[in-house]
Amino acid sequence: PGTSESLNIGLIGLLNPGISYTLSLLGLTTTTASMSTLLWASEPVLILGLAWLMLGEKVTLPLVTFSTIAIGGVILVGGFATDQAAVGTMTGNLLILGGVLCCAFYTVLARSTRTTTDPLSAVALQQTFALLWAFAIWPLELRSEQAVNLFQLGLVDWFWAGLSGIIYYALAFWFYLQGLTRVSATLAGAFINLIPLFGIGGAYLFLAERLAPLQWIGAGAILLAVFAILFWPEDATEVSSLST
Protein backbone atom coordinates (compact mmCIF):
# COMPACT_ATOMS: atom_id res chain seq x y z
CA PRO A 1 0.00 0.00 0.00
CA GLY A 2 1.01 3.61 -0.48
CA THR A 3 2.26 5.84 2.32
CA SER A 4 -1.07 7.60 2.79
CA GLU A 5 -3.02 4.35 2.82
CA SER A 6 -0.59 2.74 5.28
CA LEU A 7 -0.85 5.75 7.56
CA ASN A 8 -4.66 5.60 7.57
CA ILE A 9 -4.64 1.88 8.35
CA GLY A 10 -2.04 2.30 11.09
CA LEU A 11 -3.87 5.16 12.78
CA ILE A 12 -6.90 2.90 13.22
CA GLY A 13 -4.65 0.60 15.25
CA LEU A 14 -3.62 3.56 17.35
CA LEU A 15 -7.28 3.85 18.26
CA ASN A 16 -7.65 0.14 19.09
CA PRO A 17 -5.89 -1.52 20.84
CA GLY A 18 -3.72 1.53 21.62
CA ILE A 19 -5.82 4.27 23.19
CA SER A 20 -8.80 2.00 23.87
CA TYR A 21 -6.96 -0.41 26.14
CA THR A 22 -5.04 2.39 27.82
CA LEU A 23 -8.28 4.06 28.88
CA SER A 24 -9.89 0.77 29.88
CA LEU A 25 -7.01 -0.42 32.05
CA LEU A 26 -6.73 2.97 33.73
CA GLY A 27 -10.45 2.94 34.43
CA LEU A 28 -10.33 -0.60 35.82
CA THR A 29 -7.99 0.55 38.58
CA THR A 30 -10.75 2.68 40.11
CA THR A 31 -13.91 0.72 39.34
CA THR A 32 -15.09 -2.89 39.54
CA ALA A 33 -14.74 -5.73 37.04
CA SER A 34 -18.51 -6.15 37.06
CA MET A 35 -19.10 -2.52 36.16
CA SER A 36 -16.46 -2.84 33.45
CA THR A 37 -18.35 -5.82 31.99
CA LEU A 38 -21.56 -3.81 31.99
CA LEU A 39 -19.92 -0.89 30.19
CA TRP A 40 -18.33 -3.14 27.59
CA ALA A 41 -21.76 -4.63 26.91
CA SER A 42 -22.66 -1.30 25.30
CA GLU A 43 -20.12 -1.75 22.48
CA PRO A 44 -22.46 -3.51 19.98
CA VAL A 45 -25.07 -0.76 20.47
CA LEU A 46 -22.44 1.94 19.91
CA ILE A 47 -21.29 0.14 16.76
CA LEU A 48 -24.88 -0.08 15.55
CA GLY A 49 -25.43 3.65 16.07
CA LEU A 50 -22.11 4.71 14.55
CA ALA A 51 -22.58 2.39 11.56
CA TRP A 52 -25.97 3.98 10.93
CA LEU A 53 -24.60 7.52 11.23
CA MET A 54 -21.28 7.08 9.42
CA LEU A 55 -21.86 4.22 6.99
CA GLY A 56 -25.58 4.42 6.35
CA GLU A 57 -26.11 0.82 7.43
CA LYS A 58 -29.76 -0.08 7.80
CA VAL A 59 -31.14 -0.42 11.33
CA THR A 60 -34.27 -2.52 11.64
CA LEU A 61 -36.55 -3.35 14.54
CA PRO A 62 -35.50 -7.05 14.66
CA LEU A 63 -31.83 -6.05 14.76
CA VAL A 64 -32.39 -3.61 17.62
CA THR A 65 -34.57 -6.11 19.49
CA PHE A 66 -32.14 -9.00 19.26
CA SER A 67 -29.19 -6.73 20.11
CA THR A 68 -31.02 -5.60 23.25
CA ILE A 69 -31.67 -9.23 24.23
CA ALA A 70 -28.00 -10.04 23.73
CA ILE A 71 -26.91 -7.13 25.91
CA GLY A 72 -29.28 -8.30 28.64
CA GLY A 73 -27.66 -11.72 28.41
CA VAL A 74 -24.19 -10.20 28.72
CA ILE A 75 -25.28 -8.39 31.87
CA LEU A 76 -26.60 -11.62 33.41
CA VAL A 77 -23.46 -13.56 32.45
CA GLY A 78 -21.38 -10.82 34.04
CA GLY A 79 -22.93 -11.75 37.36
CA PHE A 80 -25.07 -8.69 38.04
CA ALA A 81 -28.00 -10.88 39.03
CA THR A 82 -25.88 -12.29 41.86
CA ASP A 83 -25.33 -8.85 43.41
CA GLN A 84 -21.66 -8.63 42.47
CA ALA A 85 -21.93 -5.21 40.88
CA ALA A 86 -20.65 -2.06 42.44
CA VAL A 87 -20.97 1.46 41.16
CA GLY A 88 -17.28 2.25 41.12
CA THR A 89 -15.97 5.75 40.62
CA MET A 90 -17.33 8.08 37.96
CA THR A 91 -13.82 8.74 36.64
CA GLY A 92 -13.07 5.05 36.22
CA ASN A 93 -16.40 4.38 34.53
CA LEU A 94 -15.94 7.27 32.12
CA LEU A 95 -12.44 6.07 31.21
CA ILE A 96 -13.75 2.58 30.42
CA LEU A 97 -16.64 4.01 28.44
CA GLY A 98 -14.12 6.05 26.46
CA GLY A 99 -12.22 2.85 25.70
CA VAL A 100 -15.43 1.15 24.56
CA LEU A 101 -16.21 4.09 22.28
CA CYS A 102 -12.72 3.83 20.74
CA CYS A 103 -13.35 0.15 19.96
CA ALA A 104 -16.70 0.98 18.38
CA PHE A 105 -15.08 3.65 16.19
CA TYR A 106 -12.40 1.11 15.28
CA THR A 107 -14.98 -1.30 13.84
CA VAL A 108 -16.76 1.40 11.84
CA LEU A 109 -13.55 2.98 10.52
CA ALA A 110 -12.06 -0.42 9.63
CA ARG A 111 -15.25 -1.28 7.76
CA SER A 112 -15.37 2.06 5.94
CA THR A 113 -11.71 2.15 4.90
CA ARG A 114 -11.40 1.39 1.22
CA THR A 115 -8.08 -0.37 0.87
CA THR A 116 -6.33 -2.94 -1.26
CA THR A 117 -4.24 -4.04 1.73
CA ASP A 118 -4.83 -7.63 2.79
CA PRO A 119 -6.05 -8.13 6.41
CA LEU A 120 -2.75 -9.67 7.57
CA SER A 121 -0.76 -6.63 6.47
CA ALA A 122 -3.41 -4.35 7.99
CA VAL A 123 -3.10 -6.13 11.34
CA ALA A 124 0.69 -5.78 11.22
CA LEU A 125 0.42 -2.05 10.55
CA GLN A 126 -2.19 -1.48 13.25
CA GLN A 127 -0.34 -3.43 15.91
CA THR A 128 2.89 -1.58 15.04
CA PHE A 129 1.19 1.77 15.65
CA ALA A 130 -0.29 0.40 18.89
CA LEU A 131 3.21 -0.70 19.95
CA LEU A 132 4.55 2.79 19.26
CA TRP A 133 1.76 4.18 21.45
CA ALA A 134 2.75 1.76 24.23
CA PHE A 135 6.37 2.90 24.03
CA ALA A 136 5.24 6.54 24.10
CA ILE A 137 3.30 6.13 27.37
CA TRP A 138 5.73 3.67 28.97
CA PRO A 139 7.65 6.41 30.85
CA LEU A 140 4.40 7.30 32.63
CA GLU A 141 3.95 3.68 33.72
CA LEU A 142 7.52 3.52 35.05
CA ARG A 143 6.67 6.29 37.51
CA SER A 144 4.05 4.07 39.12
CA GLU A 145 4.88 2.23 42.32
CA GLN A 146 3.31 -0.92 40.83
CA ALA A 147 5.52 -0.85 37.74
CA VAL A 148 6.80 -4.30 36.74
CA ASN A 149 10.50 -4.78 36.07
CA LEU A 150 10.52 -6.67 32.78
CA PHE A 151 14.05 -7.91 33.37
CA GLN A 152 12.84 -9.84 36.41
CA LEU A 153 10.37 -11.90 34.40
CA GLY A 154 11.27 -15.50 33.66
CA LEU A 155 11.19 -17.31 30.32
CA VAL A 156 7.85 -18.91 31.17
CA ASP A 157 6.30 -15.48 31.78
CA TRP A 158 7.63 -14.21 28.45
CA PHE A 159 6.34 -17.31 26.68
CA TRP A 160 2.79 -16.98 27.96
CA ALA A 161 2.78 -13.23 27.40
CA GLY A 162 3.94 -13.74 23.82
CA LEU A 163 1.45 -16.54 23.17
CA SER A 164 -1.46 -14.49 24.50
CA GLY A 165 -0.37 -11.58 22.31
CA ILE A 166 -0.29 -13.77 19.20
CA ILE A 167 -3.70 -15.24 19.93
CA TYR A 168 -5.45 -12.02 20.87
CA TYR A 169 -3.68 -9.17 19.11
CA ALA A 170 -2.67 -11.06 15.96
CA LEU A 171 -5.08 -13.91 15.21
CA ALA A 172 -8.19 -12.32 16.72
CA PHE A 173 -7.68 -9.00 14.90
CA TRP A 174 -6.88 -10.84 11.67
CA PHE A 175 -10.08 -12.89 11.85
CA TYR A 176 -12.06 -9.76 12.73
CA LEU A 177 -10.72 -7.75 9.81
CA GLN A 178 -11.31 -10.70 7.49
CA GLY A 179 -14.91 -10.79 8.62
CA LEU A 180 -15.37 -7.03 8.22
CA THR A 181 -14.54 -7.34 4.53
CA ARG A 182 -17.55 -9.64 4.12
CA VAL A 183 -20.26 -8.41 6.53
CA SER A 184 -21.65 -5.12 7.78
CA ALA A 185 -20.29 -3.41 10.88
CA THR A 186 -23.62 -3.90 12.67
CA LEU A 187 -23.52 -7.66 12.11
CA ALA A 188 -19.88 -7.81 13.18
CA GLY A 189 -20.78 -5.90 16.34
CA ALA A 190 -23.45 -8.46 17.21
CA PHE A 191 -20.80 -11.18 17.45
CA ILE A 192 -18.99 -9.21 20.15
CA ASN A 193 -21.75 -10.35 22.51
CA LEU A 194 -20.25 -13.84 22.28
CA ILE A 195 -17.04 -12.78 24.04
CA PRO A 196 -18.38 -13.46 27.57
CA LEU A 197 -19.44 -16.95 26.47
CA PHE A 198 -15.92 -17.81 25.38
CA GLY A 199 -14.67 -16.37 28.66
CA ILE A 200 -16.96 -18.44 30.85
CA GLY A 201 -16.34 -21.48 28.66
CA GLY A 202 -12.62 -21.20 29.28
CA ALA A 203 -13.20 -20.64 32.99
CA TYR A 204 -15.39 -23.75 33.07
CA LEU A 205 -12.79 -25.92 31.33
CA PHE A 206 -9.57 -24.64 32.86
CA LEU A 207 -10.54 -23.06 36.19
CA ALA A 208 -13.43 -25.34 37.21
CA GLU A 209 -15.70 -22.30 37.60
CA ARG A 210 -19.46 -22.90 37.47
CA LEU A 211 -22.32 -20.65 36.41
CA ALA A 212 -25.23 -19.51 38.52
CA PRO A 213 -28.72 -20.29 37.09
CA LEU A 214 -29.29 -16.72 35.93
CA GLN A 215 -25.92 -16.74 34.21
CA TRP A 216 -27.01 -19.82 32.26
CA ILE A 217 -30.13 -17.92 31.24
CA GLY A 218 -27.97 -15.01 30.12
CA ALA A 219 -25.73 -17.32 28.09
CA GLY A 220 -28.76 -18.81 26.38
CA ALA A 221 -30.14 -15.34 25.62
CA ILE A 222 -26.86 -14.31 23.98
CA LEU A 223 -26.74 -17.39 21.77
CA LEU A 224 -30.40 -17.04 20.81
CA ALA A 225 -30.04 -13.37 19.93
CA VAL A 226 -26.81 -13.72 17.93
CA PHE A 227 -28.09 -16.66 15.89
CA ALA A 228 -31.40 -14.87 15.33
CA ILE A 229 -29.51 -11.88 13.90
CA LEU A 230 -27.33 -14.18 11.81
CA PHE A 231 -30.16 -16.16 10.25
CA TRP A 232 -32.83 -13.45 10.08
CA PRO A 233 -33.93 -12.44 6.56
CA GLU A 234 -31.34 -10.32 4.80
CA ASP A 235 -33.24 -7.06 5.14
CA ALA A 236 -32.67 -7.22 8.93
CA THR A 237 -28.95 -6.68 8.54
CA GLU A 238 -28.83 -5.28 5.05
CA VAL A 239 -26.37 -2.48 4.28
CA SER A 240 -28.02 0.44 2.54
CA SER A 241 -27.28 4.10 2.00
CA LEU A 242 -29.04 6.73 4.06
CA SER A 243 -29.60 8.64 0.86
CA THR A 244 -31.62 5.84 -0.76
PDB file of N, CA, C and O in Angstrom, residues 193-230:
ATOM      1  N   ASN A 193     -21.008  -9.844  21.349  1.00  0.00           N
ATOM      2  CA  ASN A 193     -21.746 -10.349  22.509  1.00  0.00           C
ATOM      3  C   ASN A 193     -21.336 -11.766  22.894  1.00  0.00           C
ATOM      4  O   ASN A 193     -21.616 -12.220  24.010  1.00  0.00           O
ATOM      5  N   LEU A 194     -20.668 -12.473  21.985  1.00  0.00           N
ATOM      6  CA  LEU A 194     -20.249 -13.841  22.280  1.00  0.00           C
ATOM      7  C   LEU A 194     -18.989 -13.902  23.143  1.00  0.00           C
ATOM      8  O   LEU A 194     -18.662 -14.972  23.665  1.00  0.00           O
ATOM      9  N   ILE A 195     -18.299 -12.781  23.297  1.00  0.00           N
ATOM     10  CA  ILE A 195     -17.040 -12.780  24.040  1.00  0.00           C
ATOM     11  C   ILE A 195     -17.200 -13.331  25.458  1.00  0.00           C
ATOM     12  O   ILE A 195     -16.403 -14.172  25.896  1.00  0.00           O
ATOM     13  N   PRO A 196     -18.227 -12.891  26.219  1.00  0.00           N
ATOM     14  CA  PRO A 196     -18.377 -13.464  27.566  1.00  0.00           C
ATOM     15  C   PRO A 196     -18.586 -14.974  27.566  1.00  0.00           C
ATOM     16  O   PRO A 196     -18.161 -15.659  28.502  1.00  0.00           O
ATOM     17  N   LEU A 197     -19.223 -15.507  26.516  1.00  0.00           N
ATOM     18  CA  LEU A 197     -19.438 -16.950  26.466  1.00  0.00           C
ATOM     19  C   LEU A 197     -18.123 -17.705  26.325  1.00  0.00           C
ATOM     20  O   LEU A 197     -17.922 -18.747  26.944  1.00  0.00           O
ATOM     21  N   PHE A 198     -17.232 -17.182  25.500  1.00  0.00           N
ATOM     22  CA  PHE A 198     -15.925 -17.813  25.384  1.00  0.00           C
ATOM     23  C   PHE A 198     -15.152 -17.695  26.702  1.00  0.00           C
ATOM     24  O   PHE A 198     -14.427 -18.617  27.099  1.00  0.00           O
ATOM     25  N   GLY A 199     -15.346 -16.557  27.372  1.00  0.00           N
ATOM     26  CA  GLY A 199     -14.670 -16.371  28.660  1.00  0.00           C
ATOM     27  C   GLY A 199     -15.139 -17.362  29.708  1.00  0.00           C
ATOM     28  O   GLY A 199     -14.337 -18.000  30.390  1.00  0.00           O
ATOM     29  N   ILE A 200     -16.460 -17.517  29.835  1.00  0.00           N
ATOM     30  CA  ILE A 200     -16.963 -18.439  30.845  1.00  0.00           C
ATOM     31  C   ILE A 200     -16.716 -19.887  30.436  1.00  0.00           C
ATOM     32  O   ILE A 200     -16.558 -20.767  31.286  1.00  0.00           O
ATOM     33  N   GLY A 201     -16.663 -20.135  29.114  1.00  0.00           N
ATOM     34  CA  GLY A 201     -16.336 -21.485  28.658  1.00  0.00           C
ATOM     35  C   GLY A 201     -14.922 -21.866  29.044  1.00  0.00           C
ATOM     36  O   GLY A 201     -14.671 -22.986  29.515  1.00  0.00           O
ATOM     37  N   GLY A 202     -13.994 -20.936  28.872  1.00  0.00           N
ATOM     38  CA  GLY A 202     -12.616 -21.198  29.283  1.00  0.00           C
ATOM     39  C   GLY A 202     -12.492 -21.360  30.784  1.00  0.00           C
ATOM     40  O   GLY A 202     -11.736 -22.209  31.263  1.00  0.00           O
ATOM     41  N   ALA A 203     -13.233 -20.526  31.523  1.00  0.00           N
ATOM     42  CA  ALA A 203     -13.199 -20.637  32.988  1.00  0.00           C
ATOM     43  C   ALA A 203     -13.776 -21.972  33.446  1.00  0.00           C
ATOM     44  O   ALA A 203     -13.297 -22.572  34.415  1.00  0.00           O
ATOM     45  N   TYR A 204     -14.787 -22.463  32.734  1.00  0.00           N
ATOM     46  CA  TYR A 204     -15.394 -23.752  33.071  1.00  0.00           C
ATOM     47  C   TYR A 204     -14.408 -24.894  32.831  1.00  0.00           C
ATOM     48  O   TYR A 204     -14.275 -25.813  33.658  1.00  0.00           O
ATOM     49  N   LEU A 205     -13.690 -24.826  31.703  1.00  0.00           N
ATOM     50  CA  LEU A 205     -12.793 -25.916  31.331  1.00  0.00           C
ATOM     51  C   LEU A 205     -11.487 -25.911  32.115  1.00  0.00           C
ATOM     52  O   LEU A 205     -11.005 -26.963  32.545  1.00  0.00           O
ATOM     53  N   PHE A 206     -10.914 -24.721  32.310  1.00  0.00           N
ATOM     54  CA  PHE A 206      -9.568 -24.640  32.857  1.00  0.00           C
ATOM     55  C   PHE A 206      -9.504 -24.217  34.322  1.00  0.00           C
ATOM     56  O   PHE A 206      -8.509 -24.491  35.000  1.00  0.00           O
ATOM     57  N   LEU A 207     -10.555 -23.547  34.811  1.00  0.00           N
ATOM     58  CA  LEU A 207     -10.535 -23.058  36.188  1.00  0.00           C
ATOM     59  C   LEU A 207     -11.615 -23.695  37.058  1.00  0.00           C
ATOM     60  O   LEU A 207     -11.739 -23.340  38.235  1.00  0.00           O
ATOM     61  N   ALA A 208     -12.375 -24.622  36.481  1.00  0.00           N
ATOM     62  CA  ALA A 208     -13.427 -25.337  37.206  1.00  0.00           C
ATOM     63  C   ALA A 208     -14.479 -24.386  37.783  1.00  0.00           C
ATOM     64  O   ALA A 208     -15.111 -24.691  38.795  1.00  0.00           O
ATOM     65  N   GLU A 209     -14.673 -23.222  37.147  1.00  0.00           N
ATOM     66  CA  GLU A 209     -15.704 -22.298  37.597  1.00  0.00           C
ATOM     67  C   GLU A 209     -17.071 -22.750  37.068  1.00  0.00           C
ATOM     68  O   GLU A 209     -17.172 -23.327  35.987  1.00  0.00           O
ATOM     69  N   ARG A 210     -18.115 -22.492  37.849  1.00  0.00           N
ATOM     70  CA  ARG A 210     -19.459 -22.900  37.469  1.00  0.00           C
ATOM     71  C   ARG A 210     -20.385 -21.690  37.420  1.00  0.00           C
ATOM     72  O   ARG A 210     -20.172 -20.708  38.142  1.00  0.00           O
ATOM     73  N   LEU A 211     -21.407 -21.764  36.583  1.00  0.00           N
ATOM     74  CA  LEU A 211     -22.317 -20.648  36.407  1.00  0.00           C
ATOM     75  C   LEU A 211     -23.507 -20.747  37.353  1.00  0.00           C
ATOM     76  O   LEU A 211     -23.986 -21.846  37.659  1.00  0.00           O
ATOM     77  N   ALA A 212     -23.982 -19.584  37.778  1.00  0.00           N
ATOM     78  CA  ALA A 212     -25.231 -19.510  38.519  1.00  0.00           C
ATOM     79  C   ALA A 212     -26.388 -19.681  37.528  1.00  0.00           C
ATOM     80  O   ALA A 212     -26.222 -19.466  36.324  1.00  0.00           O
ATOM     81  N   PRO A 213     -27.574 -20.085  38.005  1.00  0.00           N
ATOM     82  CA  PRO A 213     -28.718 -20.294  37.093  1.00  0.00           C
ATOM     83  C   PRO A 213     -29.020 -19.100  36.192  1.00  0.00           C
ATOM     84  O   PRO A 213     -29.276 -19.270  34.994  1.00  0.00           O
ATOM     85  N   LEU A 214     -29.004 -17.882  36.752  1.00  0.00           N
ATOM     86  CA  LEU A 214     -29.294 -16.719  35.927  1.00  0.00           C
ATOM     87  C   LEU A 214     -28.202 -16.465  34.885  1.00  0.00           C
ATOM     88  O   LEU A 214     -28.463 -15.893  33.822  1.00  0.00           O
ATOM     89  N   GLN A 215     -26.988 -16.882  35.191  1.00  0.00           N
ATOM     90  CA  GLN A 215     -25.920 -16.742  34.206  1.00  0.00           C
ATOM     91  C   GLN A 215     -26.133 -17.709  33.037  1.00  0.00           C
ATOM     92  O   GLN A 215     -25.837 -17.380  31.892  1.00  0.00           O
ATOM     93  N   TRP A 216     -26.663 -18.894  33.331  1.00  0.00           N
ATOM     94  CA  TRP A 216     -27.013 -19.825  32.258  1.00  0.00           C
ATOM     95  C   TRP A 216     -28.105 -19.224  31.372  1.00  0.00           C
ATOM     96  O   TRP A 216     -28.074 -19.352  30.146  1.00  0.00           O
ATOM     97  N   ILE A 217     -29.062 -18.579  31.991  1.00  0.00           N
ATOM     98  CA  ILE A 217     -30.134 -17.920  31.236  1.00  0.00           C
ATOM     99  C   ILE A 217     -29.548 -16.829  30.345  1.00  0.00           C
ATOM    100  O   ILE A 217     -29.924 -16.675  29.171  1.00  0.00           O
ATOM    101  N   GLY A 218     -28.620 -16.051  30.904  1.00  0.00           N
ATOM    102  CA  GLY A 218     -27.970 -15.008  30.118  1.00  0.00           C
ATOM    103  C   GLY A 218     -27.200 -15.573  28.942  1.00  0.00           C
ATOM    104  O   GLY A 218     -27.243 -15.024  27.828  1.00  0.00           O
ATOM    105  N   ALA A 219     -26.481 -16.687  29.171  1.00  0.00           N
ATOM    106  CA  ALA A 219     -25.726 -17.318  28.089  1.00  0.00           C
ATOM    107  C   ALA A 219     -26.665 -17.788  26.978  1.00  0.00           C
ATOM    108  O   ALA A 219     -26.381 -17.614  25.783  1.00  0.00           O
ATOM    109  N   GLY A 220     -27.794 -18.376  27.373  1.00  0.00           N
ATOM    110  CA  GLY A 220     -28.765 -18.807  26.377  1.00  0.00           C
ATOM    111  C   GLY A 220     -29.348 -17.639  25.597  1.00  0.00           C
ATOM    112  O   GLY A 220     -29.564 -17.737  24.377  1.00  0.00           O
ATOM    113  N   ALA A 221     -29.596 -16.524  26.285  1.00  0.00           N
ATOM    114  CA  ALA A 221     -30.143 -15.338  25.617  1.00  0.00           C
ATOM    115  C   ALA A 221     -29.162 -14.790  24.584  1.00  0.00           C
ATOM    116  O   ALA A 221     -29.556 -14.372  23.491  1.00  0.00           O
ATOM    117  N   ILE A 222     -27.876 -14.795  24.919  1.00  0.00           N
ATOM    118  CA  ILE A 222     -26.863 -14.313  23.980  1.00  0.00           C
ATOM    119  C   ILE A 222     -26.838 -15.175  22.726  1.00  0.00           C
ATOM    120  O   ILE A 222     -26.869 -14.667  21.596  1.00  0.00           O
ATOM    121  N   LEU A 223     -26.787 -16.489  22.916  1.00  0.00           N
ATOM    122  CA  LEU A 223     -26.745 -17.395  21.765  1.00  0.00           C
ATOM    123  C   LEU A 223     -27.991 -17.250  20.897  1.00  0.00           C
ATOM    124  O   LEU A 223     -27.913 -17.190  19.669  1.00  0.00           O
ATOM    125  N   LEU A 224     -29.145 -17.185  21.550  1.00  0.00           N
ATOM    126  CA  LEU A 224     -30.397 -17.045  20.809  1.00  0.00           C
ATOM    127  C   LEU A 224     -30.403 -15.758  19.987  1.00  0.00           C
ATOM    128  O   LEU A 224     -30.765 -15.761  18.799  1.00  0.00           O
ATOM    129  N   ALA A 225     -30.000 -14.656  20.609  1.00  0.00           N
ATOM    130  CA  ALA A 225     -30.038 -13.366  19.927  1.00  0.00           C
ATOM    131  C   ALA A 225     -29.056 -13.310  18.766  1.00  0.00           C
ATOM    132  O   ALA A 225     -29.390 -12.832  17.674  1.00  0.00           O
ATOM    133  N   VAL A 226     -27.826 -13.787  18.983  1.00  0.00           N
ATOM    134  CA  VAL A 226     -26.813 -13.721  17.930  1.00  0.00           C
ATOM    135  C   VAL A 226     -27.214 -14.594  16.743  1.00  0.00           C
ATOM    136  O   VAL A 226     -27.102 -14.175  15.576  1.00  0.00           O
ATOM    137  N   PHE A 227     -27.687 -15.796  17.001  1.00  0.00           N
ATOM    138  CA  PHE A 227     -28.092 -16.665  15.895  1.00  0.00           C
ATOM    139  C   PHE A 227     -29.344 -16.141  15.199  1.00  0.00           C
ATOM    140  O   PHE A 227     -29.509 -16.318  13.992  1.00  0.00           O
ATOM    141  N   ALA A 228     -30.218 -15.473  15.941  1.00  0.00           N
ATOM    142  CA  ALA A 228     -31.398 -14.869  15.325  1.00  0.00           C
ATOM    143  C   ALA A 228     -30.985 -13.759  14.363  1.00  0.00           C
ATOM    144  O   ALA A 228     -31.526 -13.641  13.253  1.00  0.00           O
ATOM    145  N   ILE A 229     -30.020 -12.941  14.780  1.00  0.00           N
ATOM    146  CA  ILE A 229     -29.515 -11.882  13.899  1.00  0.00           C
ATOM    147  C   ILE A 229     -28.843 -12.486  12.665  1.00  0.00           C
ATOM    148  O   ILE A 229     -29.023 -12.019  11.538  1.00  0.00           O
ATOM    149  N   LEU A 230     -28.087 -13.562  12.891  1.00  0.00           N
ATOM    150  CA  LEU A 230     -27.326 -14.181  11.808  1.00  0.00           C
ATOM    151  C   LEU A 230     -28.237 -14.788  10.746  1.00  0.00           C
ATOM    152  O   LEU A 230     -27.971 -14.680   9.551  1.00  0.00           O
TER     153      LEU A 230
END
